[in-house]
Amino acid sequence: MTKVGPVSDSWKVTLPCTRAEAERLKGDIAAFAALDMPPVLMTSEVDGGAWRLDAYFEAEPSKADLALLRTLVSSAAGTATAVERIGDADWVTLSQAGLEPIRAGRFFVHTPTHRGKIPTDAVAFEIDAGLAFGTGHHETTTGCLIALDRLKAGGAVFANIADIGTGTGLLAFAALKLWPVARAIASDIDPIAIEVTAENAAINRVPLGQGPGQMALAVAPGLDHRRLTARVPYDLVIANILAGPLIDLAPDIAAALAPGGRLILAGLLDHQAPRVLAAYRRRGFAPAGRIDRGEWPTLVLRRRPRFG
């Protein structure tokens, strides 16, 4: 998603939802990933224990947009959809005002509106909402941050890291903070996501480059780019995508990861985890940890040292 400022025709759609739906709607929604201008979704608790969804659009939402929102909040069936033209407003700033910071292990992820709330013991990152997928507010991203934190706490050391499907760059930033002399590369199939990652790297003072302590960038489907293949083998790969692509990428990731290396997989639902895990077991991986965040598990795998 491109970065926007004040626009002349912003819109907000409001629907009631359940608490369970609100938990699922925090942050990144894969159903909107293909849109040129996906909305920013914000859920909040209102009076009496009820919950609601506010979706911010850059332009008047279409019937298809409204229908998609209703599929995400099936509990709203039979209720009216409130569609409001905001007018000349910075819709990203409006939506960010309601996005509370996220604490995941030692990490603290916040929008610009919460710069003054950073805990003294936290590793903080500032990530704008609405720029790309991966703000830290979705359970998949939070799960990956917790997985990284636990690997560090367990004494793991990595020198060559790849973040596949990086979104905003957040997970690559976190990995470099934990292992500051490592070489890292972040890739995404969406060139806008890589532009956003570069912007976020500057905001968070993450150096770009090819050397130790620096992060390289690549626009690539999976690992299909010379910058990625030139760095093989990796000792840590992070892939927060979707279950189908994760299964498809199993052969490439197995070929790119060093024996004994670690793999963090996310973007899958709980019922999809057995199929994803099976695809990687066949390629010589063994489970090494799991973080459950609602119905979104994060899998930590280890490539067995002796696998042909």
PDB file of C-alpha atoms in Angstrom:
ATOM      1  CA  MET A   1       0.000   0.000   0.000  1.00  0.00           C
ATOM      2  CA  THR A   2       1.305   3.428  -0.863  1.00  0.00           C
ATOM      3  CA  LYS A   3       1.811   6.142   1.689  1.00  0.00           C
ATOM      4  CA  VAL A   4      -0.820   8.853   1.607  1.00  0.00           C
ATOM      5  CA  GLY A   5      -1.380  12.157   3.323  1.00  0.00           C
ATOM      6  CA  PRO A   6      -4.490  14.307   3.386  1.00  0.00           C
ATOM      7  CA  VAL A   7      -6.879  13.352   0.602  1.00  0.00           C
ATOM      8  CA  SER A   8     -10.145  14.860  -0.540  1.00  0.00           C
ATOM      9  CA  ASP A   9     -12.373  11.797  -0.520  1.00  0.00           C
ATOM     10  CA  SER A  10     -11.643   9.424   2.362  1.00  0.00           C
ATOM     11  CA  TRP A  11     -14.300   7.060   3.716  1.00  0.00           C
ATOM     12  CA  LYS A  12     -14.960   5.052   6.863  1.00  0.00           C
ATOM     13  CA  VAL A  13     -17.110   1.921   7.087  1.00  0.00           C
ATOM     14  CA  THR A  14     -18.331   0.746  10.503  1.00  0.00           C
ATOM     15  CA  LEU A  15     -19.764  -2.668  11.363  1.00  0.00           C
ATOM     16  CA  PRO A  16     -20.518  -4.380  14.673  1.00  0.00           C
ATOM     17  CA  CYS A  17     -18.472  -7.491  15.375  1.00  0.00           C
ATOM     18  CA  THR A  18     -17.780 -10.000  18.102  1.00  0.00           C
ATOM     19  CA  ARG A  19     -14.677 -10.029  20.256  1.00  0.00           C
ATOM     20  CA  ALA A  20     -13.477 -13.181  18.486  1.00  0.00           C
ATOM     21  CA  GLU A  21     -13.868 -11.470  15.115  1.00  0.00           C
ATOM     22  CA  ALA A  22     -12.058  -8.396  16.427  1.00  0.00           C
ATOM     23  CA  GLU A  23      -9.110 -10.573  17.450  1.00  0.00           C
ATOM     24  CA  ARG A  24      -8.948 -12.060  13.959  1.00  0.00           C
ATOM     25  CA  LEU A  25      -9.163  -8.631  12.345  1.00  0.00           C
ATOM     26  CA  LYS A  26      -6.221  -7.028  14.136  1.00  0.00           C
ATOM     27  CA  GLY A  27      -3.836  -5.721  11.514  1.00  0.00           C
ATOM     28  CA  ASP A  28      -3.090  -7.551   8.272  1.00  0.00           C
ATOM     29  CA  ILE A  29      -5.911  -9.263   6.352  1.00  0.00           C
ATOM     30  CA  ALA A  30      -4.780 -11.440   3.480  1.00  0.00           C
ATOM     31  CA  ALA A  31      -8.110 -11.001   1.651  1.00  0.00           C
ATOM     32  CA  PHE A  32      -7.213  -7.352   0.973  1.00  0.00           C
ATOM     33  CA  ALA A  33      -3.600  -8.001  -0.018  1.00  0.00           C
ATOM     34  CA  ALA A  34      -4.303  -7.950  -3.775  1.00  0.00           C
ATOM     35  CA  LEU A  35      -6.033  -4.563  -3.701  1.00  0.00           C
ATOM     36  CA  ASP A  36      -4.137  -1.506  -4.949  1.00  0.00           C
ATOM     37  CA  MET A  37      -5.431   0.516  -1.997  1.00  0.00           C
ATOM     38  CA  PRO A  38      -6.429  -1.868   0.794  1.00  0.00           C
ATOM     39  CA  PRO A  39      -8.247  -0.346   3.746  1.00  0.00           C
ATOM     40  CA  VAL A  40      -6.811   0.050   7.213  1.00  0.00           C
ATOM     41  CA  LEU A  41      -8.863  -1.980   9.697  1.00  0.00           C
ATOM     42  CA  MET A  42      -9.290  -0.963  13.312  1.00  0.00           C
ATOM     43  CA  THR A  43     -11.295  -2.840  15.944  1.00  0.00           C
ATOM     44  CA  SER A  44     -12.329  -1.468  19.316  1.00  0.00           C
ATOM     45  CA  GLU A  45     -14.477  -2.326  22.321  1.00  0.00           C
ATOM     46  CA  VAL A  46     -17.489  -0.089  22.812  1.00  0.00           C
ATOM     47  CA  ASP A  47     -20.034   0.280  25.615  1.00  0.00           C
ATOM     48  CA  GLY A  48     -21.553  -2.823  27.138  1.00  0.00           C
ATOM     49  CA  GLY A  49     -18.809  -5.189  26.022  1.00  0.00           C
ATOM     50  CA  ALA A  50     -19.721  -4.912  22.348  1.00  0.00           C
ATOM     51  CA  TRP A  51     -17.075  -4.601  19.629  1.00  0.00           C
ATOM     52  CA  ARG A  52     -16.946  -2.834  16.290  1.00  0.00           C
ATOM     53  CA  LEU A  53     -14.871  -2.701  13.130  1.00  0.00           C
ATOM     54  CA  ASP A  54     -13.878   0.587  11.484  1.00  0.00           C
ATOM     55  CA  ALA A  55     -12.420   0.280   7.979  1.00  0.00           C
ATOM     56  CA  TYR A  56     -10.741   3.324   6.433  1.00  0.00           C
ATOM     57  CA  PHE A  57     -10.718   3.624   2.629  1.00  0.00           C
ATOM     58  CA  GLU A  58      -8.919   6.123   0.379  1.00  0.00           C
ATOM     59  CA  ALA A  59     -11.941   6.249  -1.949  1.00  0.00           C
ATOM     60  CA  GLU A  60     -15.624   5.382  -1.723  1.00  0.00           C
ATOM     61  CA  PRO A  61     -15.822   1.644  -1.037  1.00  0.00           C
ATOM     62  CA  SER A  62     -17.391  -0.476  -3.742  1.00  0.00           C
ATOM     63  CA  LYS A  63     -20.150  -3.022  -3.258  1.00  0.00           C
ATOM     64  CA  ALA A  64     -17.472  -5.707  -3.482  1.00  0.00           C
ATOM     65  CA  ASP A  65     -15.477  -3.994  -0.711  1.00  0.00           C
ATOM     66  CA  LEU A  66     -18.537  -3.896   1.539  1.00  0.00           C
ATOM     67  CA  ALA A  67     -19.390  -7.505   0.760  1.00  0.00           C
ATOM     68  CA  LEU A  68     -15.854  -8.578   1.653  1.00  0.00           C
ATOM     69  CA  LEU A  69     -16.039  -6.742   4.965  1.00  0.00           C
ATOM     70  CA  ARG A  70     -19.276  -8.539   5.742  1.00  0.00           C
ATOM     71  CA  THR A  71     -17.668 -11.910   5.081  1.00  0.00           C
ATOM     72  CA  LEU A  72     -15.049 -10.987   7.677  1.00  0.00           C
ATOM     73  CA  VAL A  73     -17.709 -10.119  10.278  1.00  0.00           C
ATOM     74  CA  SER A  74     -20.438 -12.663   9.702  1.00  0.00           C
ATOM     75  CA  SER A  75     -22.003 -11.737  13.037  1.00  0.00           C
ATOM     76  CA  ALA A  76     -23.081  -8.426  11.431  1.00  0.00           C
ATOM     77  CA  ALA A  77     -25.607 -10.180   9.203  1.00  0.00           C
ATOM     78  CA  GLY A  78     -28.919  -8.355   9.364  1.00  0.00           C
ATOM     79  CA  THR A  79     -27.399  -5.132  10.720  1.00  0.00           C
ATOM     80  CA  ALA A  80     -26.864  -1.904   8.846  1.00  0.00           C
ATOM     81  CA  THR A  81     -23.475  -0.956   7.422  1.00  0.00           C
ATOM     82  CA  ALA A  82     -22.501   2.602   8.365  1.00  0.00           C
ATOM     83  CA  VAL A  83     -20.651   4.261   5.487  1.00  0.00           C
ATOM     84  CA  GLU A  84     -19.287   7.722   6.242  1.00  0.00           C
ATOM     85  CA  ARG A  85     -17.425  10.153   3.998  1.00  0.00           C
ATOM     86  CA  ILE A  86     -14.631  11.656   6.098  1.00  0.00           C
ATOM     87  CA  GLY A  87     -13.727  14.261   3.516  1.00  0.00           C
ATOM     88  CA  ASP A  88     -10.438  16.158   3.580  1.00  0.00           C
ATOM     89  CA  ALA A  89      -8.734  14.025   6.205  1.00  0.00           C
ATOM     90  CA  ASP A  90      -5.533  12.083   6.697  1.00  0.00           C
ATOM     91  CA  TRP A  91      -7.135   8.661   6.992  1.00  0.00           C
ATOM     92  CA  VAL A  92      -3.892   6.911   7.932  1.00  0.00           C
ATOM     93  CA  THR A  93      -3.422   9.254  10.899  1.00  0.00           C
ATOM     94  CA  LEU A  94      -7.047   8.758  11.905  1.00  0.00           C
ATOM     95  CA  SER A  95      -6.681   5.000  11.876  1.00  0.00           C
ATOM     96  CA  GLN A  96      -3.331   5.050  13.663  1.00  0.00           C
ATOM     97  CA  ALA A  97      -4.816   6.988  16.548  1.00  0.00           C
ATOM     98  CA  GLY A  98      -6.662   3.817  17.584  1.00  0.00           C
ATOM     99  CA  LEU A  99      -3.840   1.327  17.015  1.00  0.00           C
ATOM    100  CA  GLU A 100      -2.341   0.606  20.384  1.00  0.00           C
ATOM    101  CA  PRO A 101       1.346  -0.374  20.584  1.00  0.00           C
ATOM    102  CA  ILE A 102       2.190  -4.069  20.551  1.00  0.00           C
ATOM    103  CA  ARG A 103       4.502  -5.724  23.092  1.00  0.00           C
ATOM    104  CA  ALA A 104       5.949  -9.042  21.890  1.00  0.00           C
ATOM    105  CA  GLY A 105       8.741 -10.335  24.083  1.00  0.00           C
ATOM    106  CA  ARG A 106      11.372  -7.603  24.242  1.00  0.00           C
ATOM    107  CA  PHE A 107       9.883  -5.844  21.200  1.00  0.00           C
ATOM    108  CA  PHE A 108       7.586  -2.813  21.260  1.00  0.00           C
ATOM    109  CA  VAL A 109       5.967  -1.879  17.943  1.00  0.00           C
ATOM    110  CA  HIS A 110       4.208   1.463  17.721  1.00  0.00           C
ATOM    111  CA  THR A 111       2.881   4.033  15.259  1.00  0.00           C
ATOM    112  CA  PRO A 112       4.139   7.643  15.221  1.00  0.00           C
ATOM    113  CA  THR A 113       1.301   8.685  17.525  1.00  0.00           C
ATOM    114  CA  HIS A 114       2.773   6.597  20.389  1.00  0.00           C
ATOM    115  CA  ARG A 115       6.414   7.700  20.330  1.00  0.00           C
ATOM    116  CA  GLY A 116       6.131   8.921  23.898  1.00  0.00           C
ATOM    117  CA  LYS A 117       5.020   5.552  25.318  1.00  0.00           C
ATOM    118  CA  ILE A 118       8.130   3.445  24.679  1.00  0.00           C
ATOM    119  CA  PRO A 119       9.120   1.351  27.734  1.00  0.00           C
ATOM    120  CA  THR A 120      12.703   1.811  28.825  1.00  0.00           C
ATOM    121  CA  ASP A 121      13.407  -1.936  28.635  1.00  0.00           C
ATOM    122  CA  ALA A 122      12.012  -2.436  25.117  1.00  0.00           C
ATOM    123  CA  VAL A 123      13.493  -2.771  21.652  1.00  0.00           C
ATOM    124  CA  ALA A 124      11.180  -0.354  19.840  1.00  0.00           C
ATOM    125  CA  PHE A 125      10.207  -0.043  16.183  1.00  0.00           C
ATOM    126  CA  GLU A 126       8.041   2.637  14.626  1.00  0.00           C
ATOM    127  CA  ILE A 127       5.872   1.221  11.829  1.00  0.00           C
ATOM    128  CA  ASP A 128       3.212   3.268  10.057  1.00  0.00           C
ATOM    129  CA  ALA A 129      -0.175   1.591   9.701  1.00  0.00           C
ATOM    130  CA  GLY A 130      -1.523   1.325   6.189  1.00  0.00           C
ATOM    131  CA  LEU A 131       1.805   1.290   4.336  1.00  0.00           C
ATOM    132  CA  ALA A 132       2.189  -2.458   3.811  1.00  0.00           C
ATOM    133  CA  PHE A 133       1.336  -5.714   5.531  1.00  0.00           C
ATOM    134  CA  GLY A 134       3.235  -6.446   8.721  1.00  0.00           C
ATOM    135  CA  THR A 135       2.577  -3.701  11.240  1.00  0.00           C
ATOM    136  CA  GLY A 136       2.946  -6.061  14.188  1.00  0.00           C
ATOM    137  CA  HIS A 137      -0.763  -5.912  15.008  1.00  0.00           C
ATOM    138  CA  HIS A 138      -1.651  -9.204  13.370  1.00  0.00           C
ATOM    139  CA  GLU A 139      -1.109 -12.372  15.382  1.00  0.00           C
ATOM    140  CA  THR A 140       1.156 -13.824  12.686  1.00  0.00           C
ATOM    141  CA  THR A 141       3.636 -10.946  12.936  1.00  0.00           C
ATOM    142  CA  THR A 142       3.450 -10.906  16.732  1.00  0.00           C
ATOM    143  CA  GLY A 143       4.079 -14.643  16.798  1.00  0.00           C
ATOM    144  CA  CYS A 144       7.213 -14.240  14.668  1.00  0.00           C
ATOM    145  CA  LEU A 145       8.522 -11.517  16.980  1.00  0.00           C
ATOM    146  CA  ILE A 146       7.988 -13.776  19.979  1.00  0.00           C
ATOM    147  CA  ALA A 147       9.718 -16.646  18.147  1.00  0.00           C
ATOM    148  CA  LEU A 148      12.749 -14.453  17.436  1.00  0.00           C
ATOM    149  CA  ASP A 149      12.832 -13.302  21.056  1.00  0.00           C
ATOM    150  CA  ARG A 150      12.770 -16.894  22.320  1.00  0.00           C
ATOM    151  CA  LEU A 151      15.528 -17.996  19.946  1.00  0.00           C
ATOM    152  CA  LYS A 152      17.736 -15.204  21.257  1.00  0.00           C
ATOM    153  CA  ALA A 153      16.864 -16.003  24.870  1.00  0.00           C
ATOM    154  CA  GLY A 154      17.766 -19.642  24.200  1.00  0.00           C
ATOM    155  CA  GLY A 155      21.260 -18.700  23.086  1.00  0.00           C
ATOM    156  CA  ALA A 156      20.831 -19.062  19.323  1.00  0.00           C
ATOM    157  CA  VAL A 157      23.321 -17.172  17.176  1.00  0.00           C
ATOM    158  CA  PHE A 158      22.726 -16.374  13.501  1.00  0.00           C
ATOM    159  CA  ALA A 159      25.004 -14.763  10.940  1.00  0.00           C
ATOM    160  CA  ASN A 160      23.024 -14.983   7.681  1.00  0.00           C
ATOM    161  CA  ILE A 161      19.305 -14.152   7.790  1.00  0.00           C
ATOM    162  CA  ALA A 162      16.535 -13.970   5.175  1.00  0.00           C
ATOM    163  CA  ASP A 163      13.038 -12.515   5.675  1.00  0.00           C
ATOM    164  CA  ILE A 164      10.836 -13.783   2.837  1.00  0.00           C
ATOM    165  CA  GLY A 165       7.621 -11.809   2.269  1.00  0.00           C
ATOM    166  CA  THR A 166       8.837  -9.003   4.473  1.00  0.00           C
ATOM    167  CA  GLY A 167       5.874  -6.592   4.167  1.00  0.00           C
ATOM    168  CA  THR A 168       7.053  -3.600   6.200  1.00  0.00           C
ATOM    169  CA  GLY A 169      10.510  -4.987   7.027  1.00  0.00           C
ATOM    170  CA  LEU A 170       9.646  -5.351  10.716  1.00  0.00           C
ATOM    171  CA  LEU A 171      10.790  -8.946  11.190  1.00  0.00           C
ATOM    172  CA  ALA A 172      14.104  -8.350   9.444  1.00  0.00           C
ATOM    173  CA  PHE A 173      14.637  -5.268  11.623  1.00  0.00           C
ATOM    174  CA  ALA A 174      13.956  -7.327  14.742  1.00  0.00           C
ATOM    175  CA  ALA A 175      16.362 -10.074  13.679  1.00  0.00           C
ATOM    176  CA  LEU A 176      19.142  -7.561  13.039  1.00  0.00           C
ATOM    177  CA  LYS A 177      18.591  -5.967  16.448  1.00  0.00           C
ATOM    178  CA  LEU A 178      19.005  -9.369  18.097  1.00  0.00           C
ATOM    179  CA  TRP A 179      22.028 -10.389  15.999  1.00  0.00           C
ATOM    180  CA  PRO A 180      23.594  -7.043  15.059  1.00  0.00           C
ATOM    181  CA  VAL A 181      26.643  -8.427  13.232  1.00  0.00           C
ATOM    182  CA  ALA A 182      24.580 -10.698  10.970  1.00  0.00           C
ATOM    183  CA  ARG A 183      23.986 -10.086   7.284  1.00  0.00           C
ATOM    184  CA  ALA A 184      20.270  -9.857   6.477  1.00  0.00           C
ATOM    185  CA  ILE A 185      18.147  -9.641   3.360  1.00  0.00           C
ATOM    186  CA  ALA A 186      14.431  -8.843   3.121  1.00  0.00           C
ATOM    187  CA  SER A 187      12.376  -9.702   0.052  1.00  0.00           C
ATOM    188  CA  ASP A 188       8.792  -9.318  -1.093  1.00  0.00           C
ATOM    189  CA  ILE A 189       6.924 -10.016  -4.303  1.00  0.00           C
ATOM    190  CA  ASP A 190       5.395  -6.515  -4.065  1.00  0.00           C
ATOM    191  CA  PRO A 191       7.780  -3.712  -5.073  1.00  0.00           C
ATOM    192  CA  ILE A 192       5.780  -1.216  -2.995  1.00  0.00           C
ATOM    193  CA  ALA A 193       6.455  -3.321   0.090  1.00  0.00           C
ATOM    194  CA  ILE A 194      10.177  -3.050  -0.577  1.00  0.00           C
ATOM    195  CA  GLU A 195       9.873   0.721  -0.981  1.00  0.00           C
ATOM    196  CA  VAL A 196       8.041   0.838   2.341  1.00  0.00           C
ATOM    197  CA  THR A 197      10.690  -1.357   3.957  1.00  0.00           C
ATOM    198  CA  ALA A 198      13.386   1.074   2.819  1.00  0.00           C
ATOM    199  CA  GLU A 199      11.407   3.984   4.320  1.00  0.00           C
ATOM    200  CA  ASN A 200      10.901   2.098   7.575  1.00  0.00           C
ATOM    201  CA  ALA A 201      14.582   1.172   7.697  1.00  0.00           C
ATOM    202  CA  ALA A 202      15.457   4.870   7.604  1.00  0.00           C
ATOM    203  CA  ILE A 203      12.898   5.681  10.314  1.00  0.00           C
ATOM    204  CA  ASN A 204      14.229   2.922  12.556  1.00  0.00           C
ATOM    205  CA  ARG A 205      17.915   3.524  11.751  1.00  0.00           C
ATOM    206  CA  VAL A 206      18.444   0.094  10.230  1.00  0.00           C
ATOM    207  CA  PRO A 207      21.388   0.370   7.827  1.00  0.00           C
ATOM    208  CA  LEU A 208      20.864  -0.878   4.284  1.00  0.00           C
ATOM    209  CA  GLY A 209      23.698  -2.613   2.487  1.00  0.00           C
ATOM    210  CA  GLN A 210      25.418  -5.917   1.851  1.00  0.00           C
ATOM    211  CA  GLY A 211      27.758  -6.220   4.813  1.00  0.00           C
ATOM    212  CA  PRO A 212      27.573  -7.387   8.425  1.00  0.00           C
ATOM    213  CA  GLY A 213      24.979  -5.479  10.426  1.00  0.00           C
ATOM    214  CA  GLN A 214      23.257  -4.327   7.245  1.00  0.00           C
ATOM    215  CA  MET A 215      20.105  -5.342   5.379  1.00  0.00           C
ATOM    216  CA  ALA A 216      19.796  -5.865   1.640  1.00  0.00           C
ATOM    217  CA  LEU A 217      16.483  -5.650  -0.223  1.00  0.00           C
ATOM    218  CA  ALA A 218      15.050  -7.587  -3.162  1.00  0.00           C
ATOM    219  CA  VAL A 219      11.778  -7.679  -5.078  1.00  0.00           C
ATOM    220  CA  ALA A 220      11.257 -11.403  -5.622  1.00  0.00           C
ATOM    221  CA  PRO A 221       8.679 -14.194  -5.610  1.00  0.00           C
ATOM    222  CA  GLY A 222       9.920 -16.478  -2.872  1.00  0.00           C
ATOM    223  CA  LEU A 223      13.689 -16.908  -3.146  1.00  0.00           C
ATOM    224  CA  ASP A 224      13.831 -16.387  -6.919  1.00  0.00           C
ATOM    225  CA  HIS A 225      16.371 -13.555  -7.083  1.00  0.00           C
ATOM    226  CA  ARG A 226      20.140 -13.503  -7.574  1.00  0.00           C
ATOM    227  CA  ARG A 227      20.628 -11.446  -4.405  1.00  0.00           C
ATOM    228  CA  LEU A 228      18.913 -14.177  -2.411  1.00  0.00           C
ATOM    229  CA  THR A 229      20.580 -17.146  -4.089  1.00  0.00           C
ATOM    230  CA  ALA A 230      24.011 -15.521  -3.835  1.00  0.00           C
ATOM    231  CA  ARG A 231      23.789 -15.568  -0.020  1.00  0.00           C
ATOM    232  CA  VAL A 232      22.865 -19.247   0.361  1.00  0.00           C
ATOM    233  CA  PRO A 233      23.094 -21.020   2.761  1.00  0.00           C
ATOM    234  CA  TYR A 234      21.161 -19.118   5.428  1.00  0.00           C
ATOM    235  CA  ASP A 235      21.133 -20.096   9.078  1.00  0.00           C
ATOM    236  CA  LEU A 236      17.811 -18.337   9.769  1.00  0.00           C
ATOM    237  CA  VAL A 237      14.878 -17.907   7.398  1.00  0.00           C
ATOM    238  CA  ILE A 238      11.641 -16.127   8.346  1.00  0.00           C
ATOM    239  CA  ALA A 239       8.600 -16.572   6.104  1.00  0.00           C
ATOM    240  CA  ASN A 240       5.335 -14.938   7.182  1.00  0.00           C
ATOM    241  CA  ILE A 241       3.178 -15.459   4.095  1.00  0.00           C
ATOM    242  CA  LEU A 242       0.210 -17.830   3.648  1.00  0.00           C
ATOM    243  CA  ALA A 243      -0.150 -21.600   4.003  1.00  0.00           C
ATOM    244  CA  GLY A 244      -0.311 -22.373   0.258  1.00  0.00           C
ATOM    245  CA  PRO A 245       2.816 -20.427  -0.714  1.00  0.00           C
ATOM    246  CA  LEU A 246       4.657 -21.787   2.331  1.00  0.00           C
ATOM    247  CA  ILE A 247       3.984 -25.336   1.153  1.00  0.00           C
ATOM    248  CA  ASP A 248       5.048 -24.455  -2.396  1.00  0.00           C
ATOM    249  CA  LEU A 249       8.263 -22.857  -1.108  1.00  0.00           C
ATOM    250  CA  ALA A 250       9.320 -25.873   0.975  1.00  0.00           C
ATOM    251  CA  PRO A 251      11.822 -27.231  -1.601  1.00  0.00           C
ATOM    252  CA  ASP A 252      13.437 -23.824  -2.188  1.00  0.00           C
ATOM    253  CA  ILE A 253      13.670 -22.970   1.506  1.00  0.00           C
ATOM    254  CA  ALA A 254      15.122 -26.407   2.298  1.00  0.00           C
ATOM    255  CA  ALA A 255      17.769 -25.906  -0.373  1.00  0.00           C
ATOM    256  CA  ALA A 256      18.608 -22.432   0.953  1.00  0.00           C
ATOM    257  CA  LEU A 257      18.853 -23.256   4.673  1.00  0.00           C
ATOM    258  CA  ALA A 258      22.031 -24.682   6.154  1.00  0.00           C
ATOM    259  CA  PRO A 259      21.896 -27.976   8.080  1.00  0.00           C
ATOM    260  CA  GLY A 260      21.024 -27.106  11.662  1.00  0.00           C
ATOM    261  CA  GLY A 261      19.505 -23.800  10.553  1.00  0.00           C
ATOM    262  CA  ARG A 262      16.231 -22.463  11.939  1.00  0.00           C
ATOM    263  CA  LEU A 263      13.047 -21.614  10.085  1.00  0.00           C
ATOM    264  CA  ILE A 264      10.151 -19.480  11.326  1.00  0.00           C
ATOM    265  CA  LEU A 265       6.864 -19.999   9.445  1.00  0.00           C
ATOM    266  CA  ALA A 266       3.686 -17.938   9.906  1.00  0.00           C
ATOM    267  CA  GLY A 267       0.625 -16.784   8.014  1.00  0.00           C
ATOM    268  CA  LEU A 268      -1.180 -20.091   8.459  1.00  0.00           C
ATOM    269  CA  LEU A 269      -4.310 -20.967  10.374  1.00  0.00           C
ATOM    270  CA  ASP A 270      -4.367 -23.637  13.038  1.00  0.00           C
ATOM    271  CA  HIS A 271      -6.087 -26.199  10.817  1.00  0.00           C
ATOM    272  CA  GLN A 272      -3.466 -25.603   8.093  1.00  0.00           C
ATOM    273  CA  ALA A 273      -0.483 -26.240  10.372  1.00  0.00           C
ATOM    274  CA  PRO A 274      -0.383 -30.063   9.906  1.00  0.00           C
ATOM    275  CA  ARG A 275      -0.162 -29.745   6.091  1.00  0.00           C
ATOM    276  CA  VAL A 276       2.513 -27.055   6.283  1.00  0.00           C
ATOM    277  CA  LEU A 277       4.505 -29.020   8.837  1.00  0.00           C
ATOM    278  CA  ALA A 278       4.238 -32.205   6.740  1.00  0.00           C
ATOM    279  CA  ALA A 279       5.636 -30.400   3.687  1.00  0.00           C
ATOM    280  CA  TYR A 280       8.713 -29.371   5.665  1.00  0.00           C
ATOM    281  CA  ARG A 281       9.159 -32.679   7.459  1.00  0.00           C
ATOM    282  CA  ARG A 282       9.509 -34.278   4.025  1.00  0.00           C
ATOM    283  CA  ARG A 283      12.356 -31.842   3.345  1.00  0.00           C
ATOM    284  CA  GLY A 284      14.311 -32.683   6.472  1.00  0.00           C
ATOM    285  CA  PHE A 285      12.874 -30.298   9.047  1.00  0.00           C
ATOM    286  CA  ALA A 286      11.922 -31.098  12.627  1.00  0.00           C
ATOM    287  CA  PRO A 287       9.682 -29.035  14.940  1.00  0.00           C
ATOM    288  CA  ALA A 288      11.637 -26.835  17.340  1.00  0.00           C
ATOM    289  CA  GLY A 289       8.903 -24.671  18.850  1.00  0.00           C
ATOM    290  CA  ARG A 290       5.460 -23.246  18.367  1.00  0.00           C
ATOM    291  CA  ILE A 291       3.723 -20.014  19.391  1.00  0.00           C
ATOM    292  CA  ASP A 292      -0.075 -20.039  19.404  1.00  0.00           C
ATOM    293  CA  ARG A 293      -1.803 -16.687  18.988  1.00  0.00           C
ATOM    294  CA  GLY A 294      -5.505 -17.385  18.729  1.00  0.00           C
ATOM    295  CA  GLU A 295      -6.036 -19.425  15.574  1.00  0.00           C
ATOM    296  CA  TRP A 296      -2.719 -18.240  14.056  1.00  0.00           C
ATOM    297  CA  PRO A 297       0.209 -20.499  15.025  1.00  0.00           C
ATOM    298  CA  THR A 298       3.842 -19.652  14.355  1.00  0.00           C
ATOM    299  CA  LEU A 299       6.041 -22.684  13.689  1.00  0.00           C
ATOM    300  CA  VAL A 300       9.742 -22.830  14.520  1.00  0.00           C
ATOM    301  CA  LEU A 301      11.562 -25.618  12.667  1.00  0.00           C
ATOM    302  CA  ARG A 302      15.129 -26.874  12.563  1.00  0.00           C
ATOM    303  CA  ARG A 303      16.730 -28.400   9.494  1.00  0.00           C
ATOM    304  CA  ARG A 304      18.171 -31.752  10.448  1.00  0.00           C
ATOM    305  CA  PRO A 305      21.956 -31.815  10.041  1.00  0.00           C
ATOM    306  CA  ARG A 306      21.995 -35.000   7.990  1.00  0.00           C
ATOM    307  CA  PHE A 307      19.369 -34.941   5.314  1.00  0.00           C
ATOM    308  CA  GLY A 308      20.055 -35.804   1.685  1.00  0.00           C
TER     309      GLY A 308
END
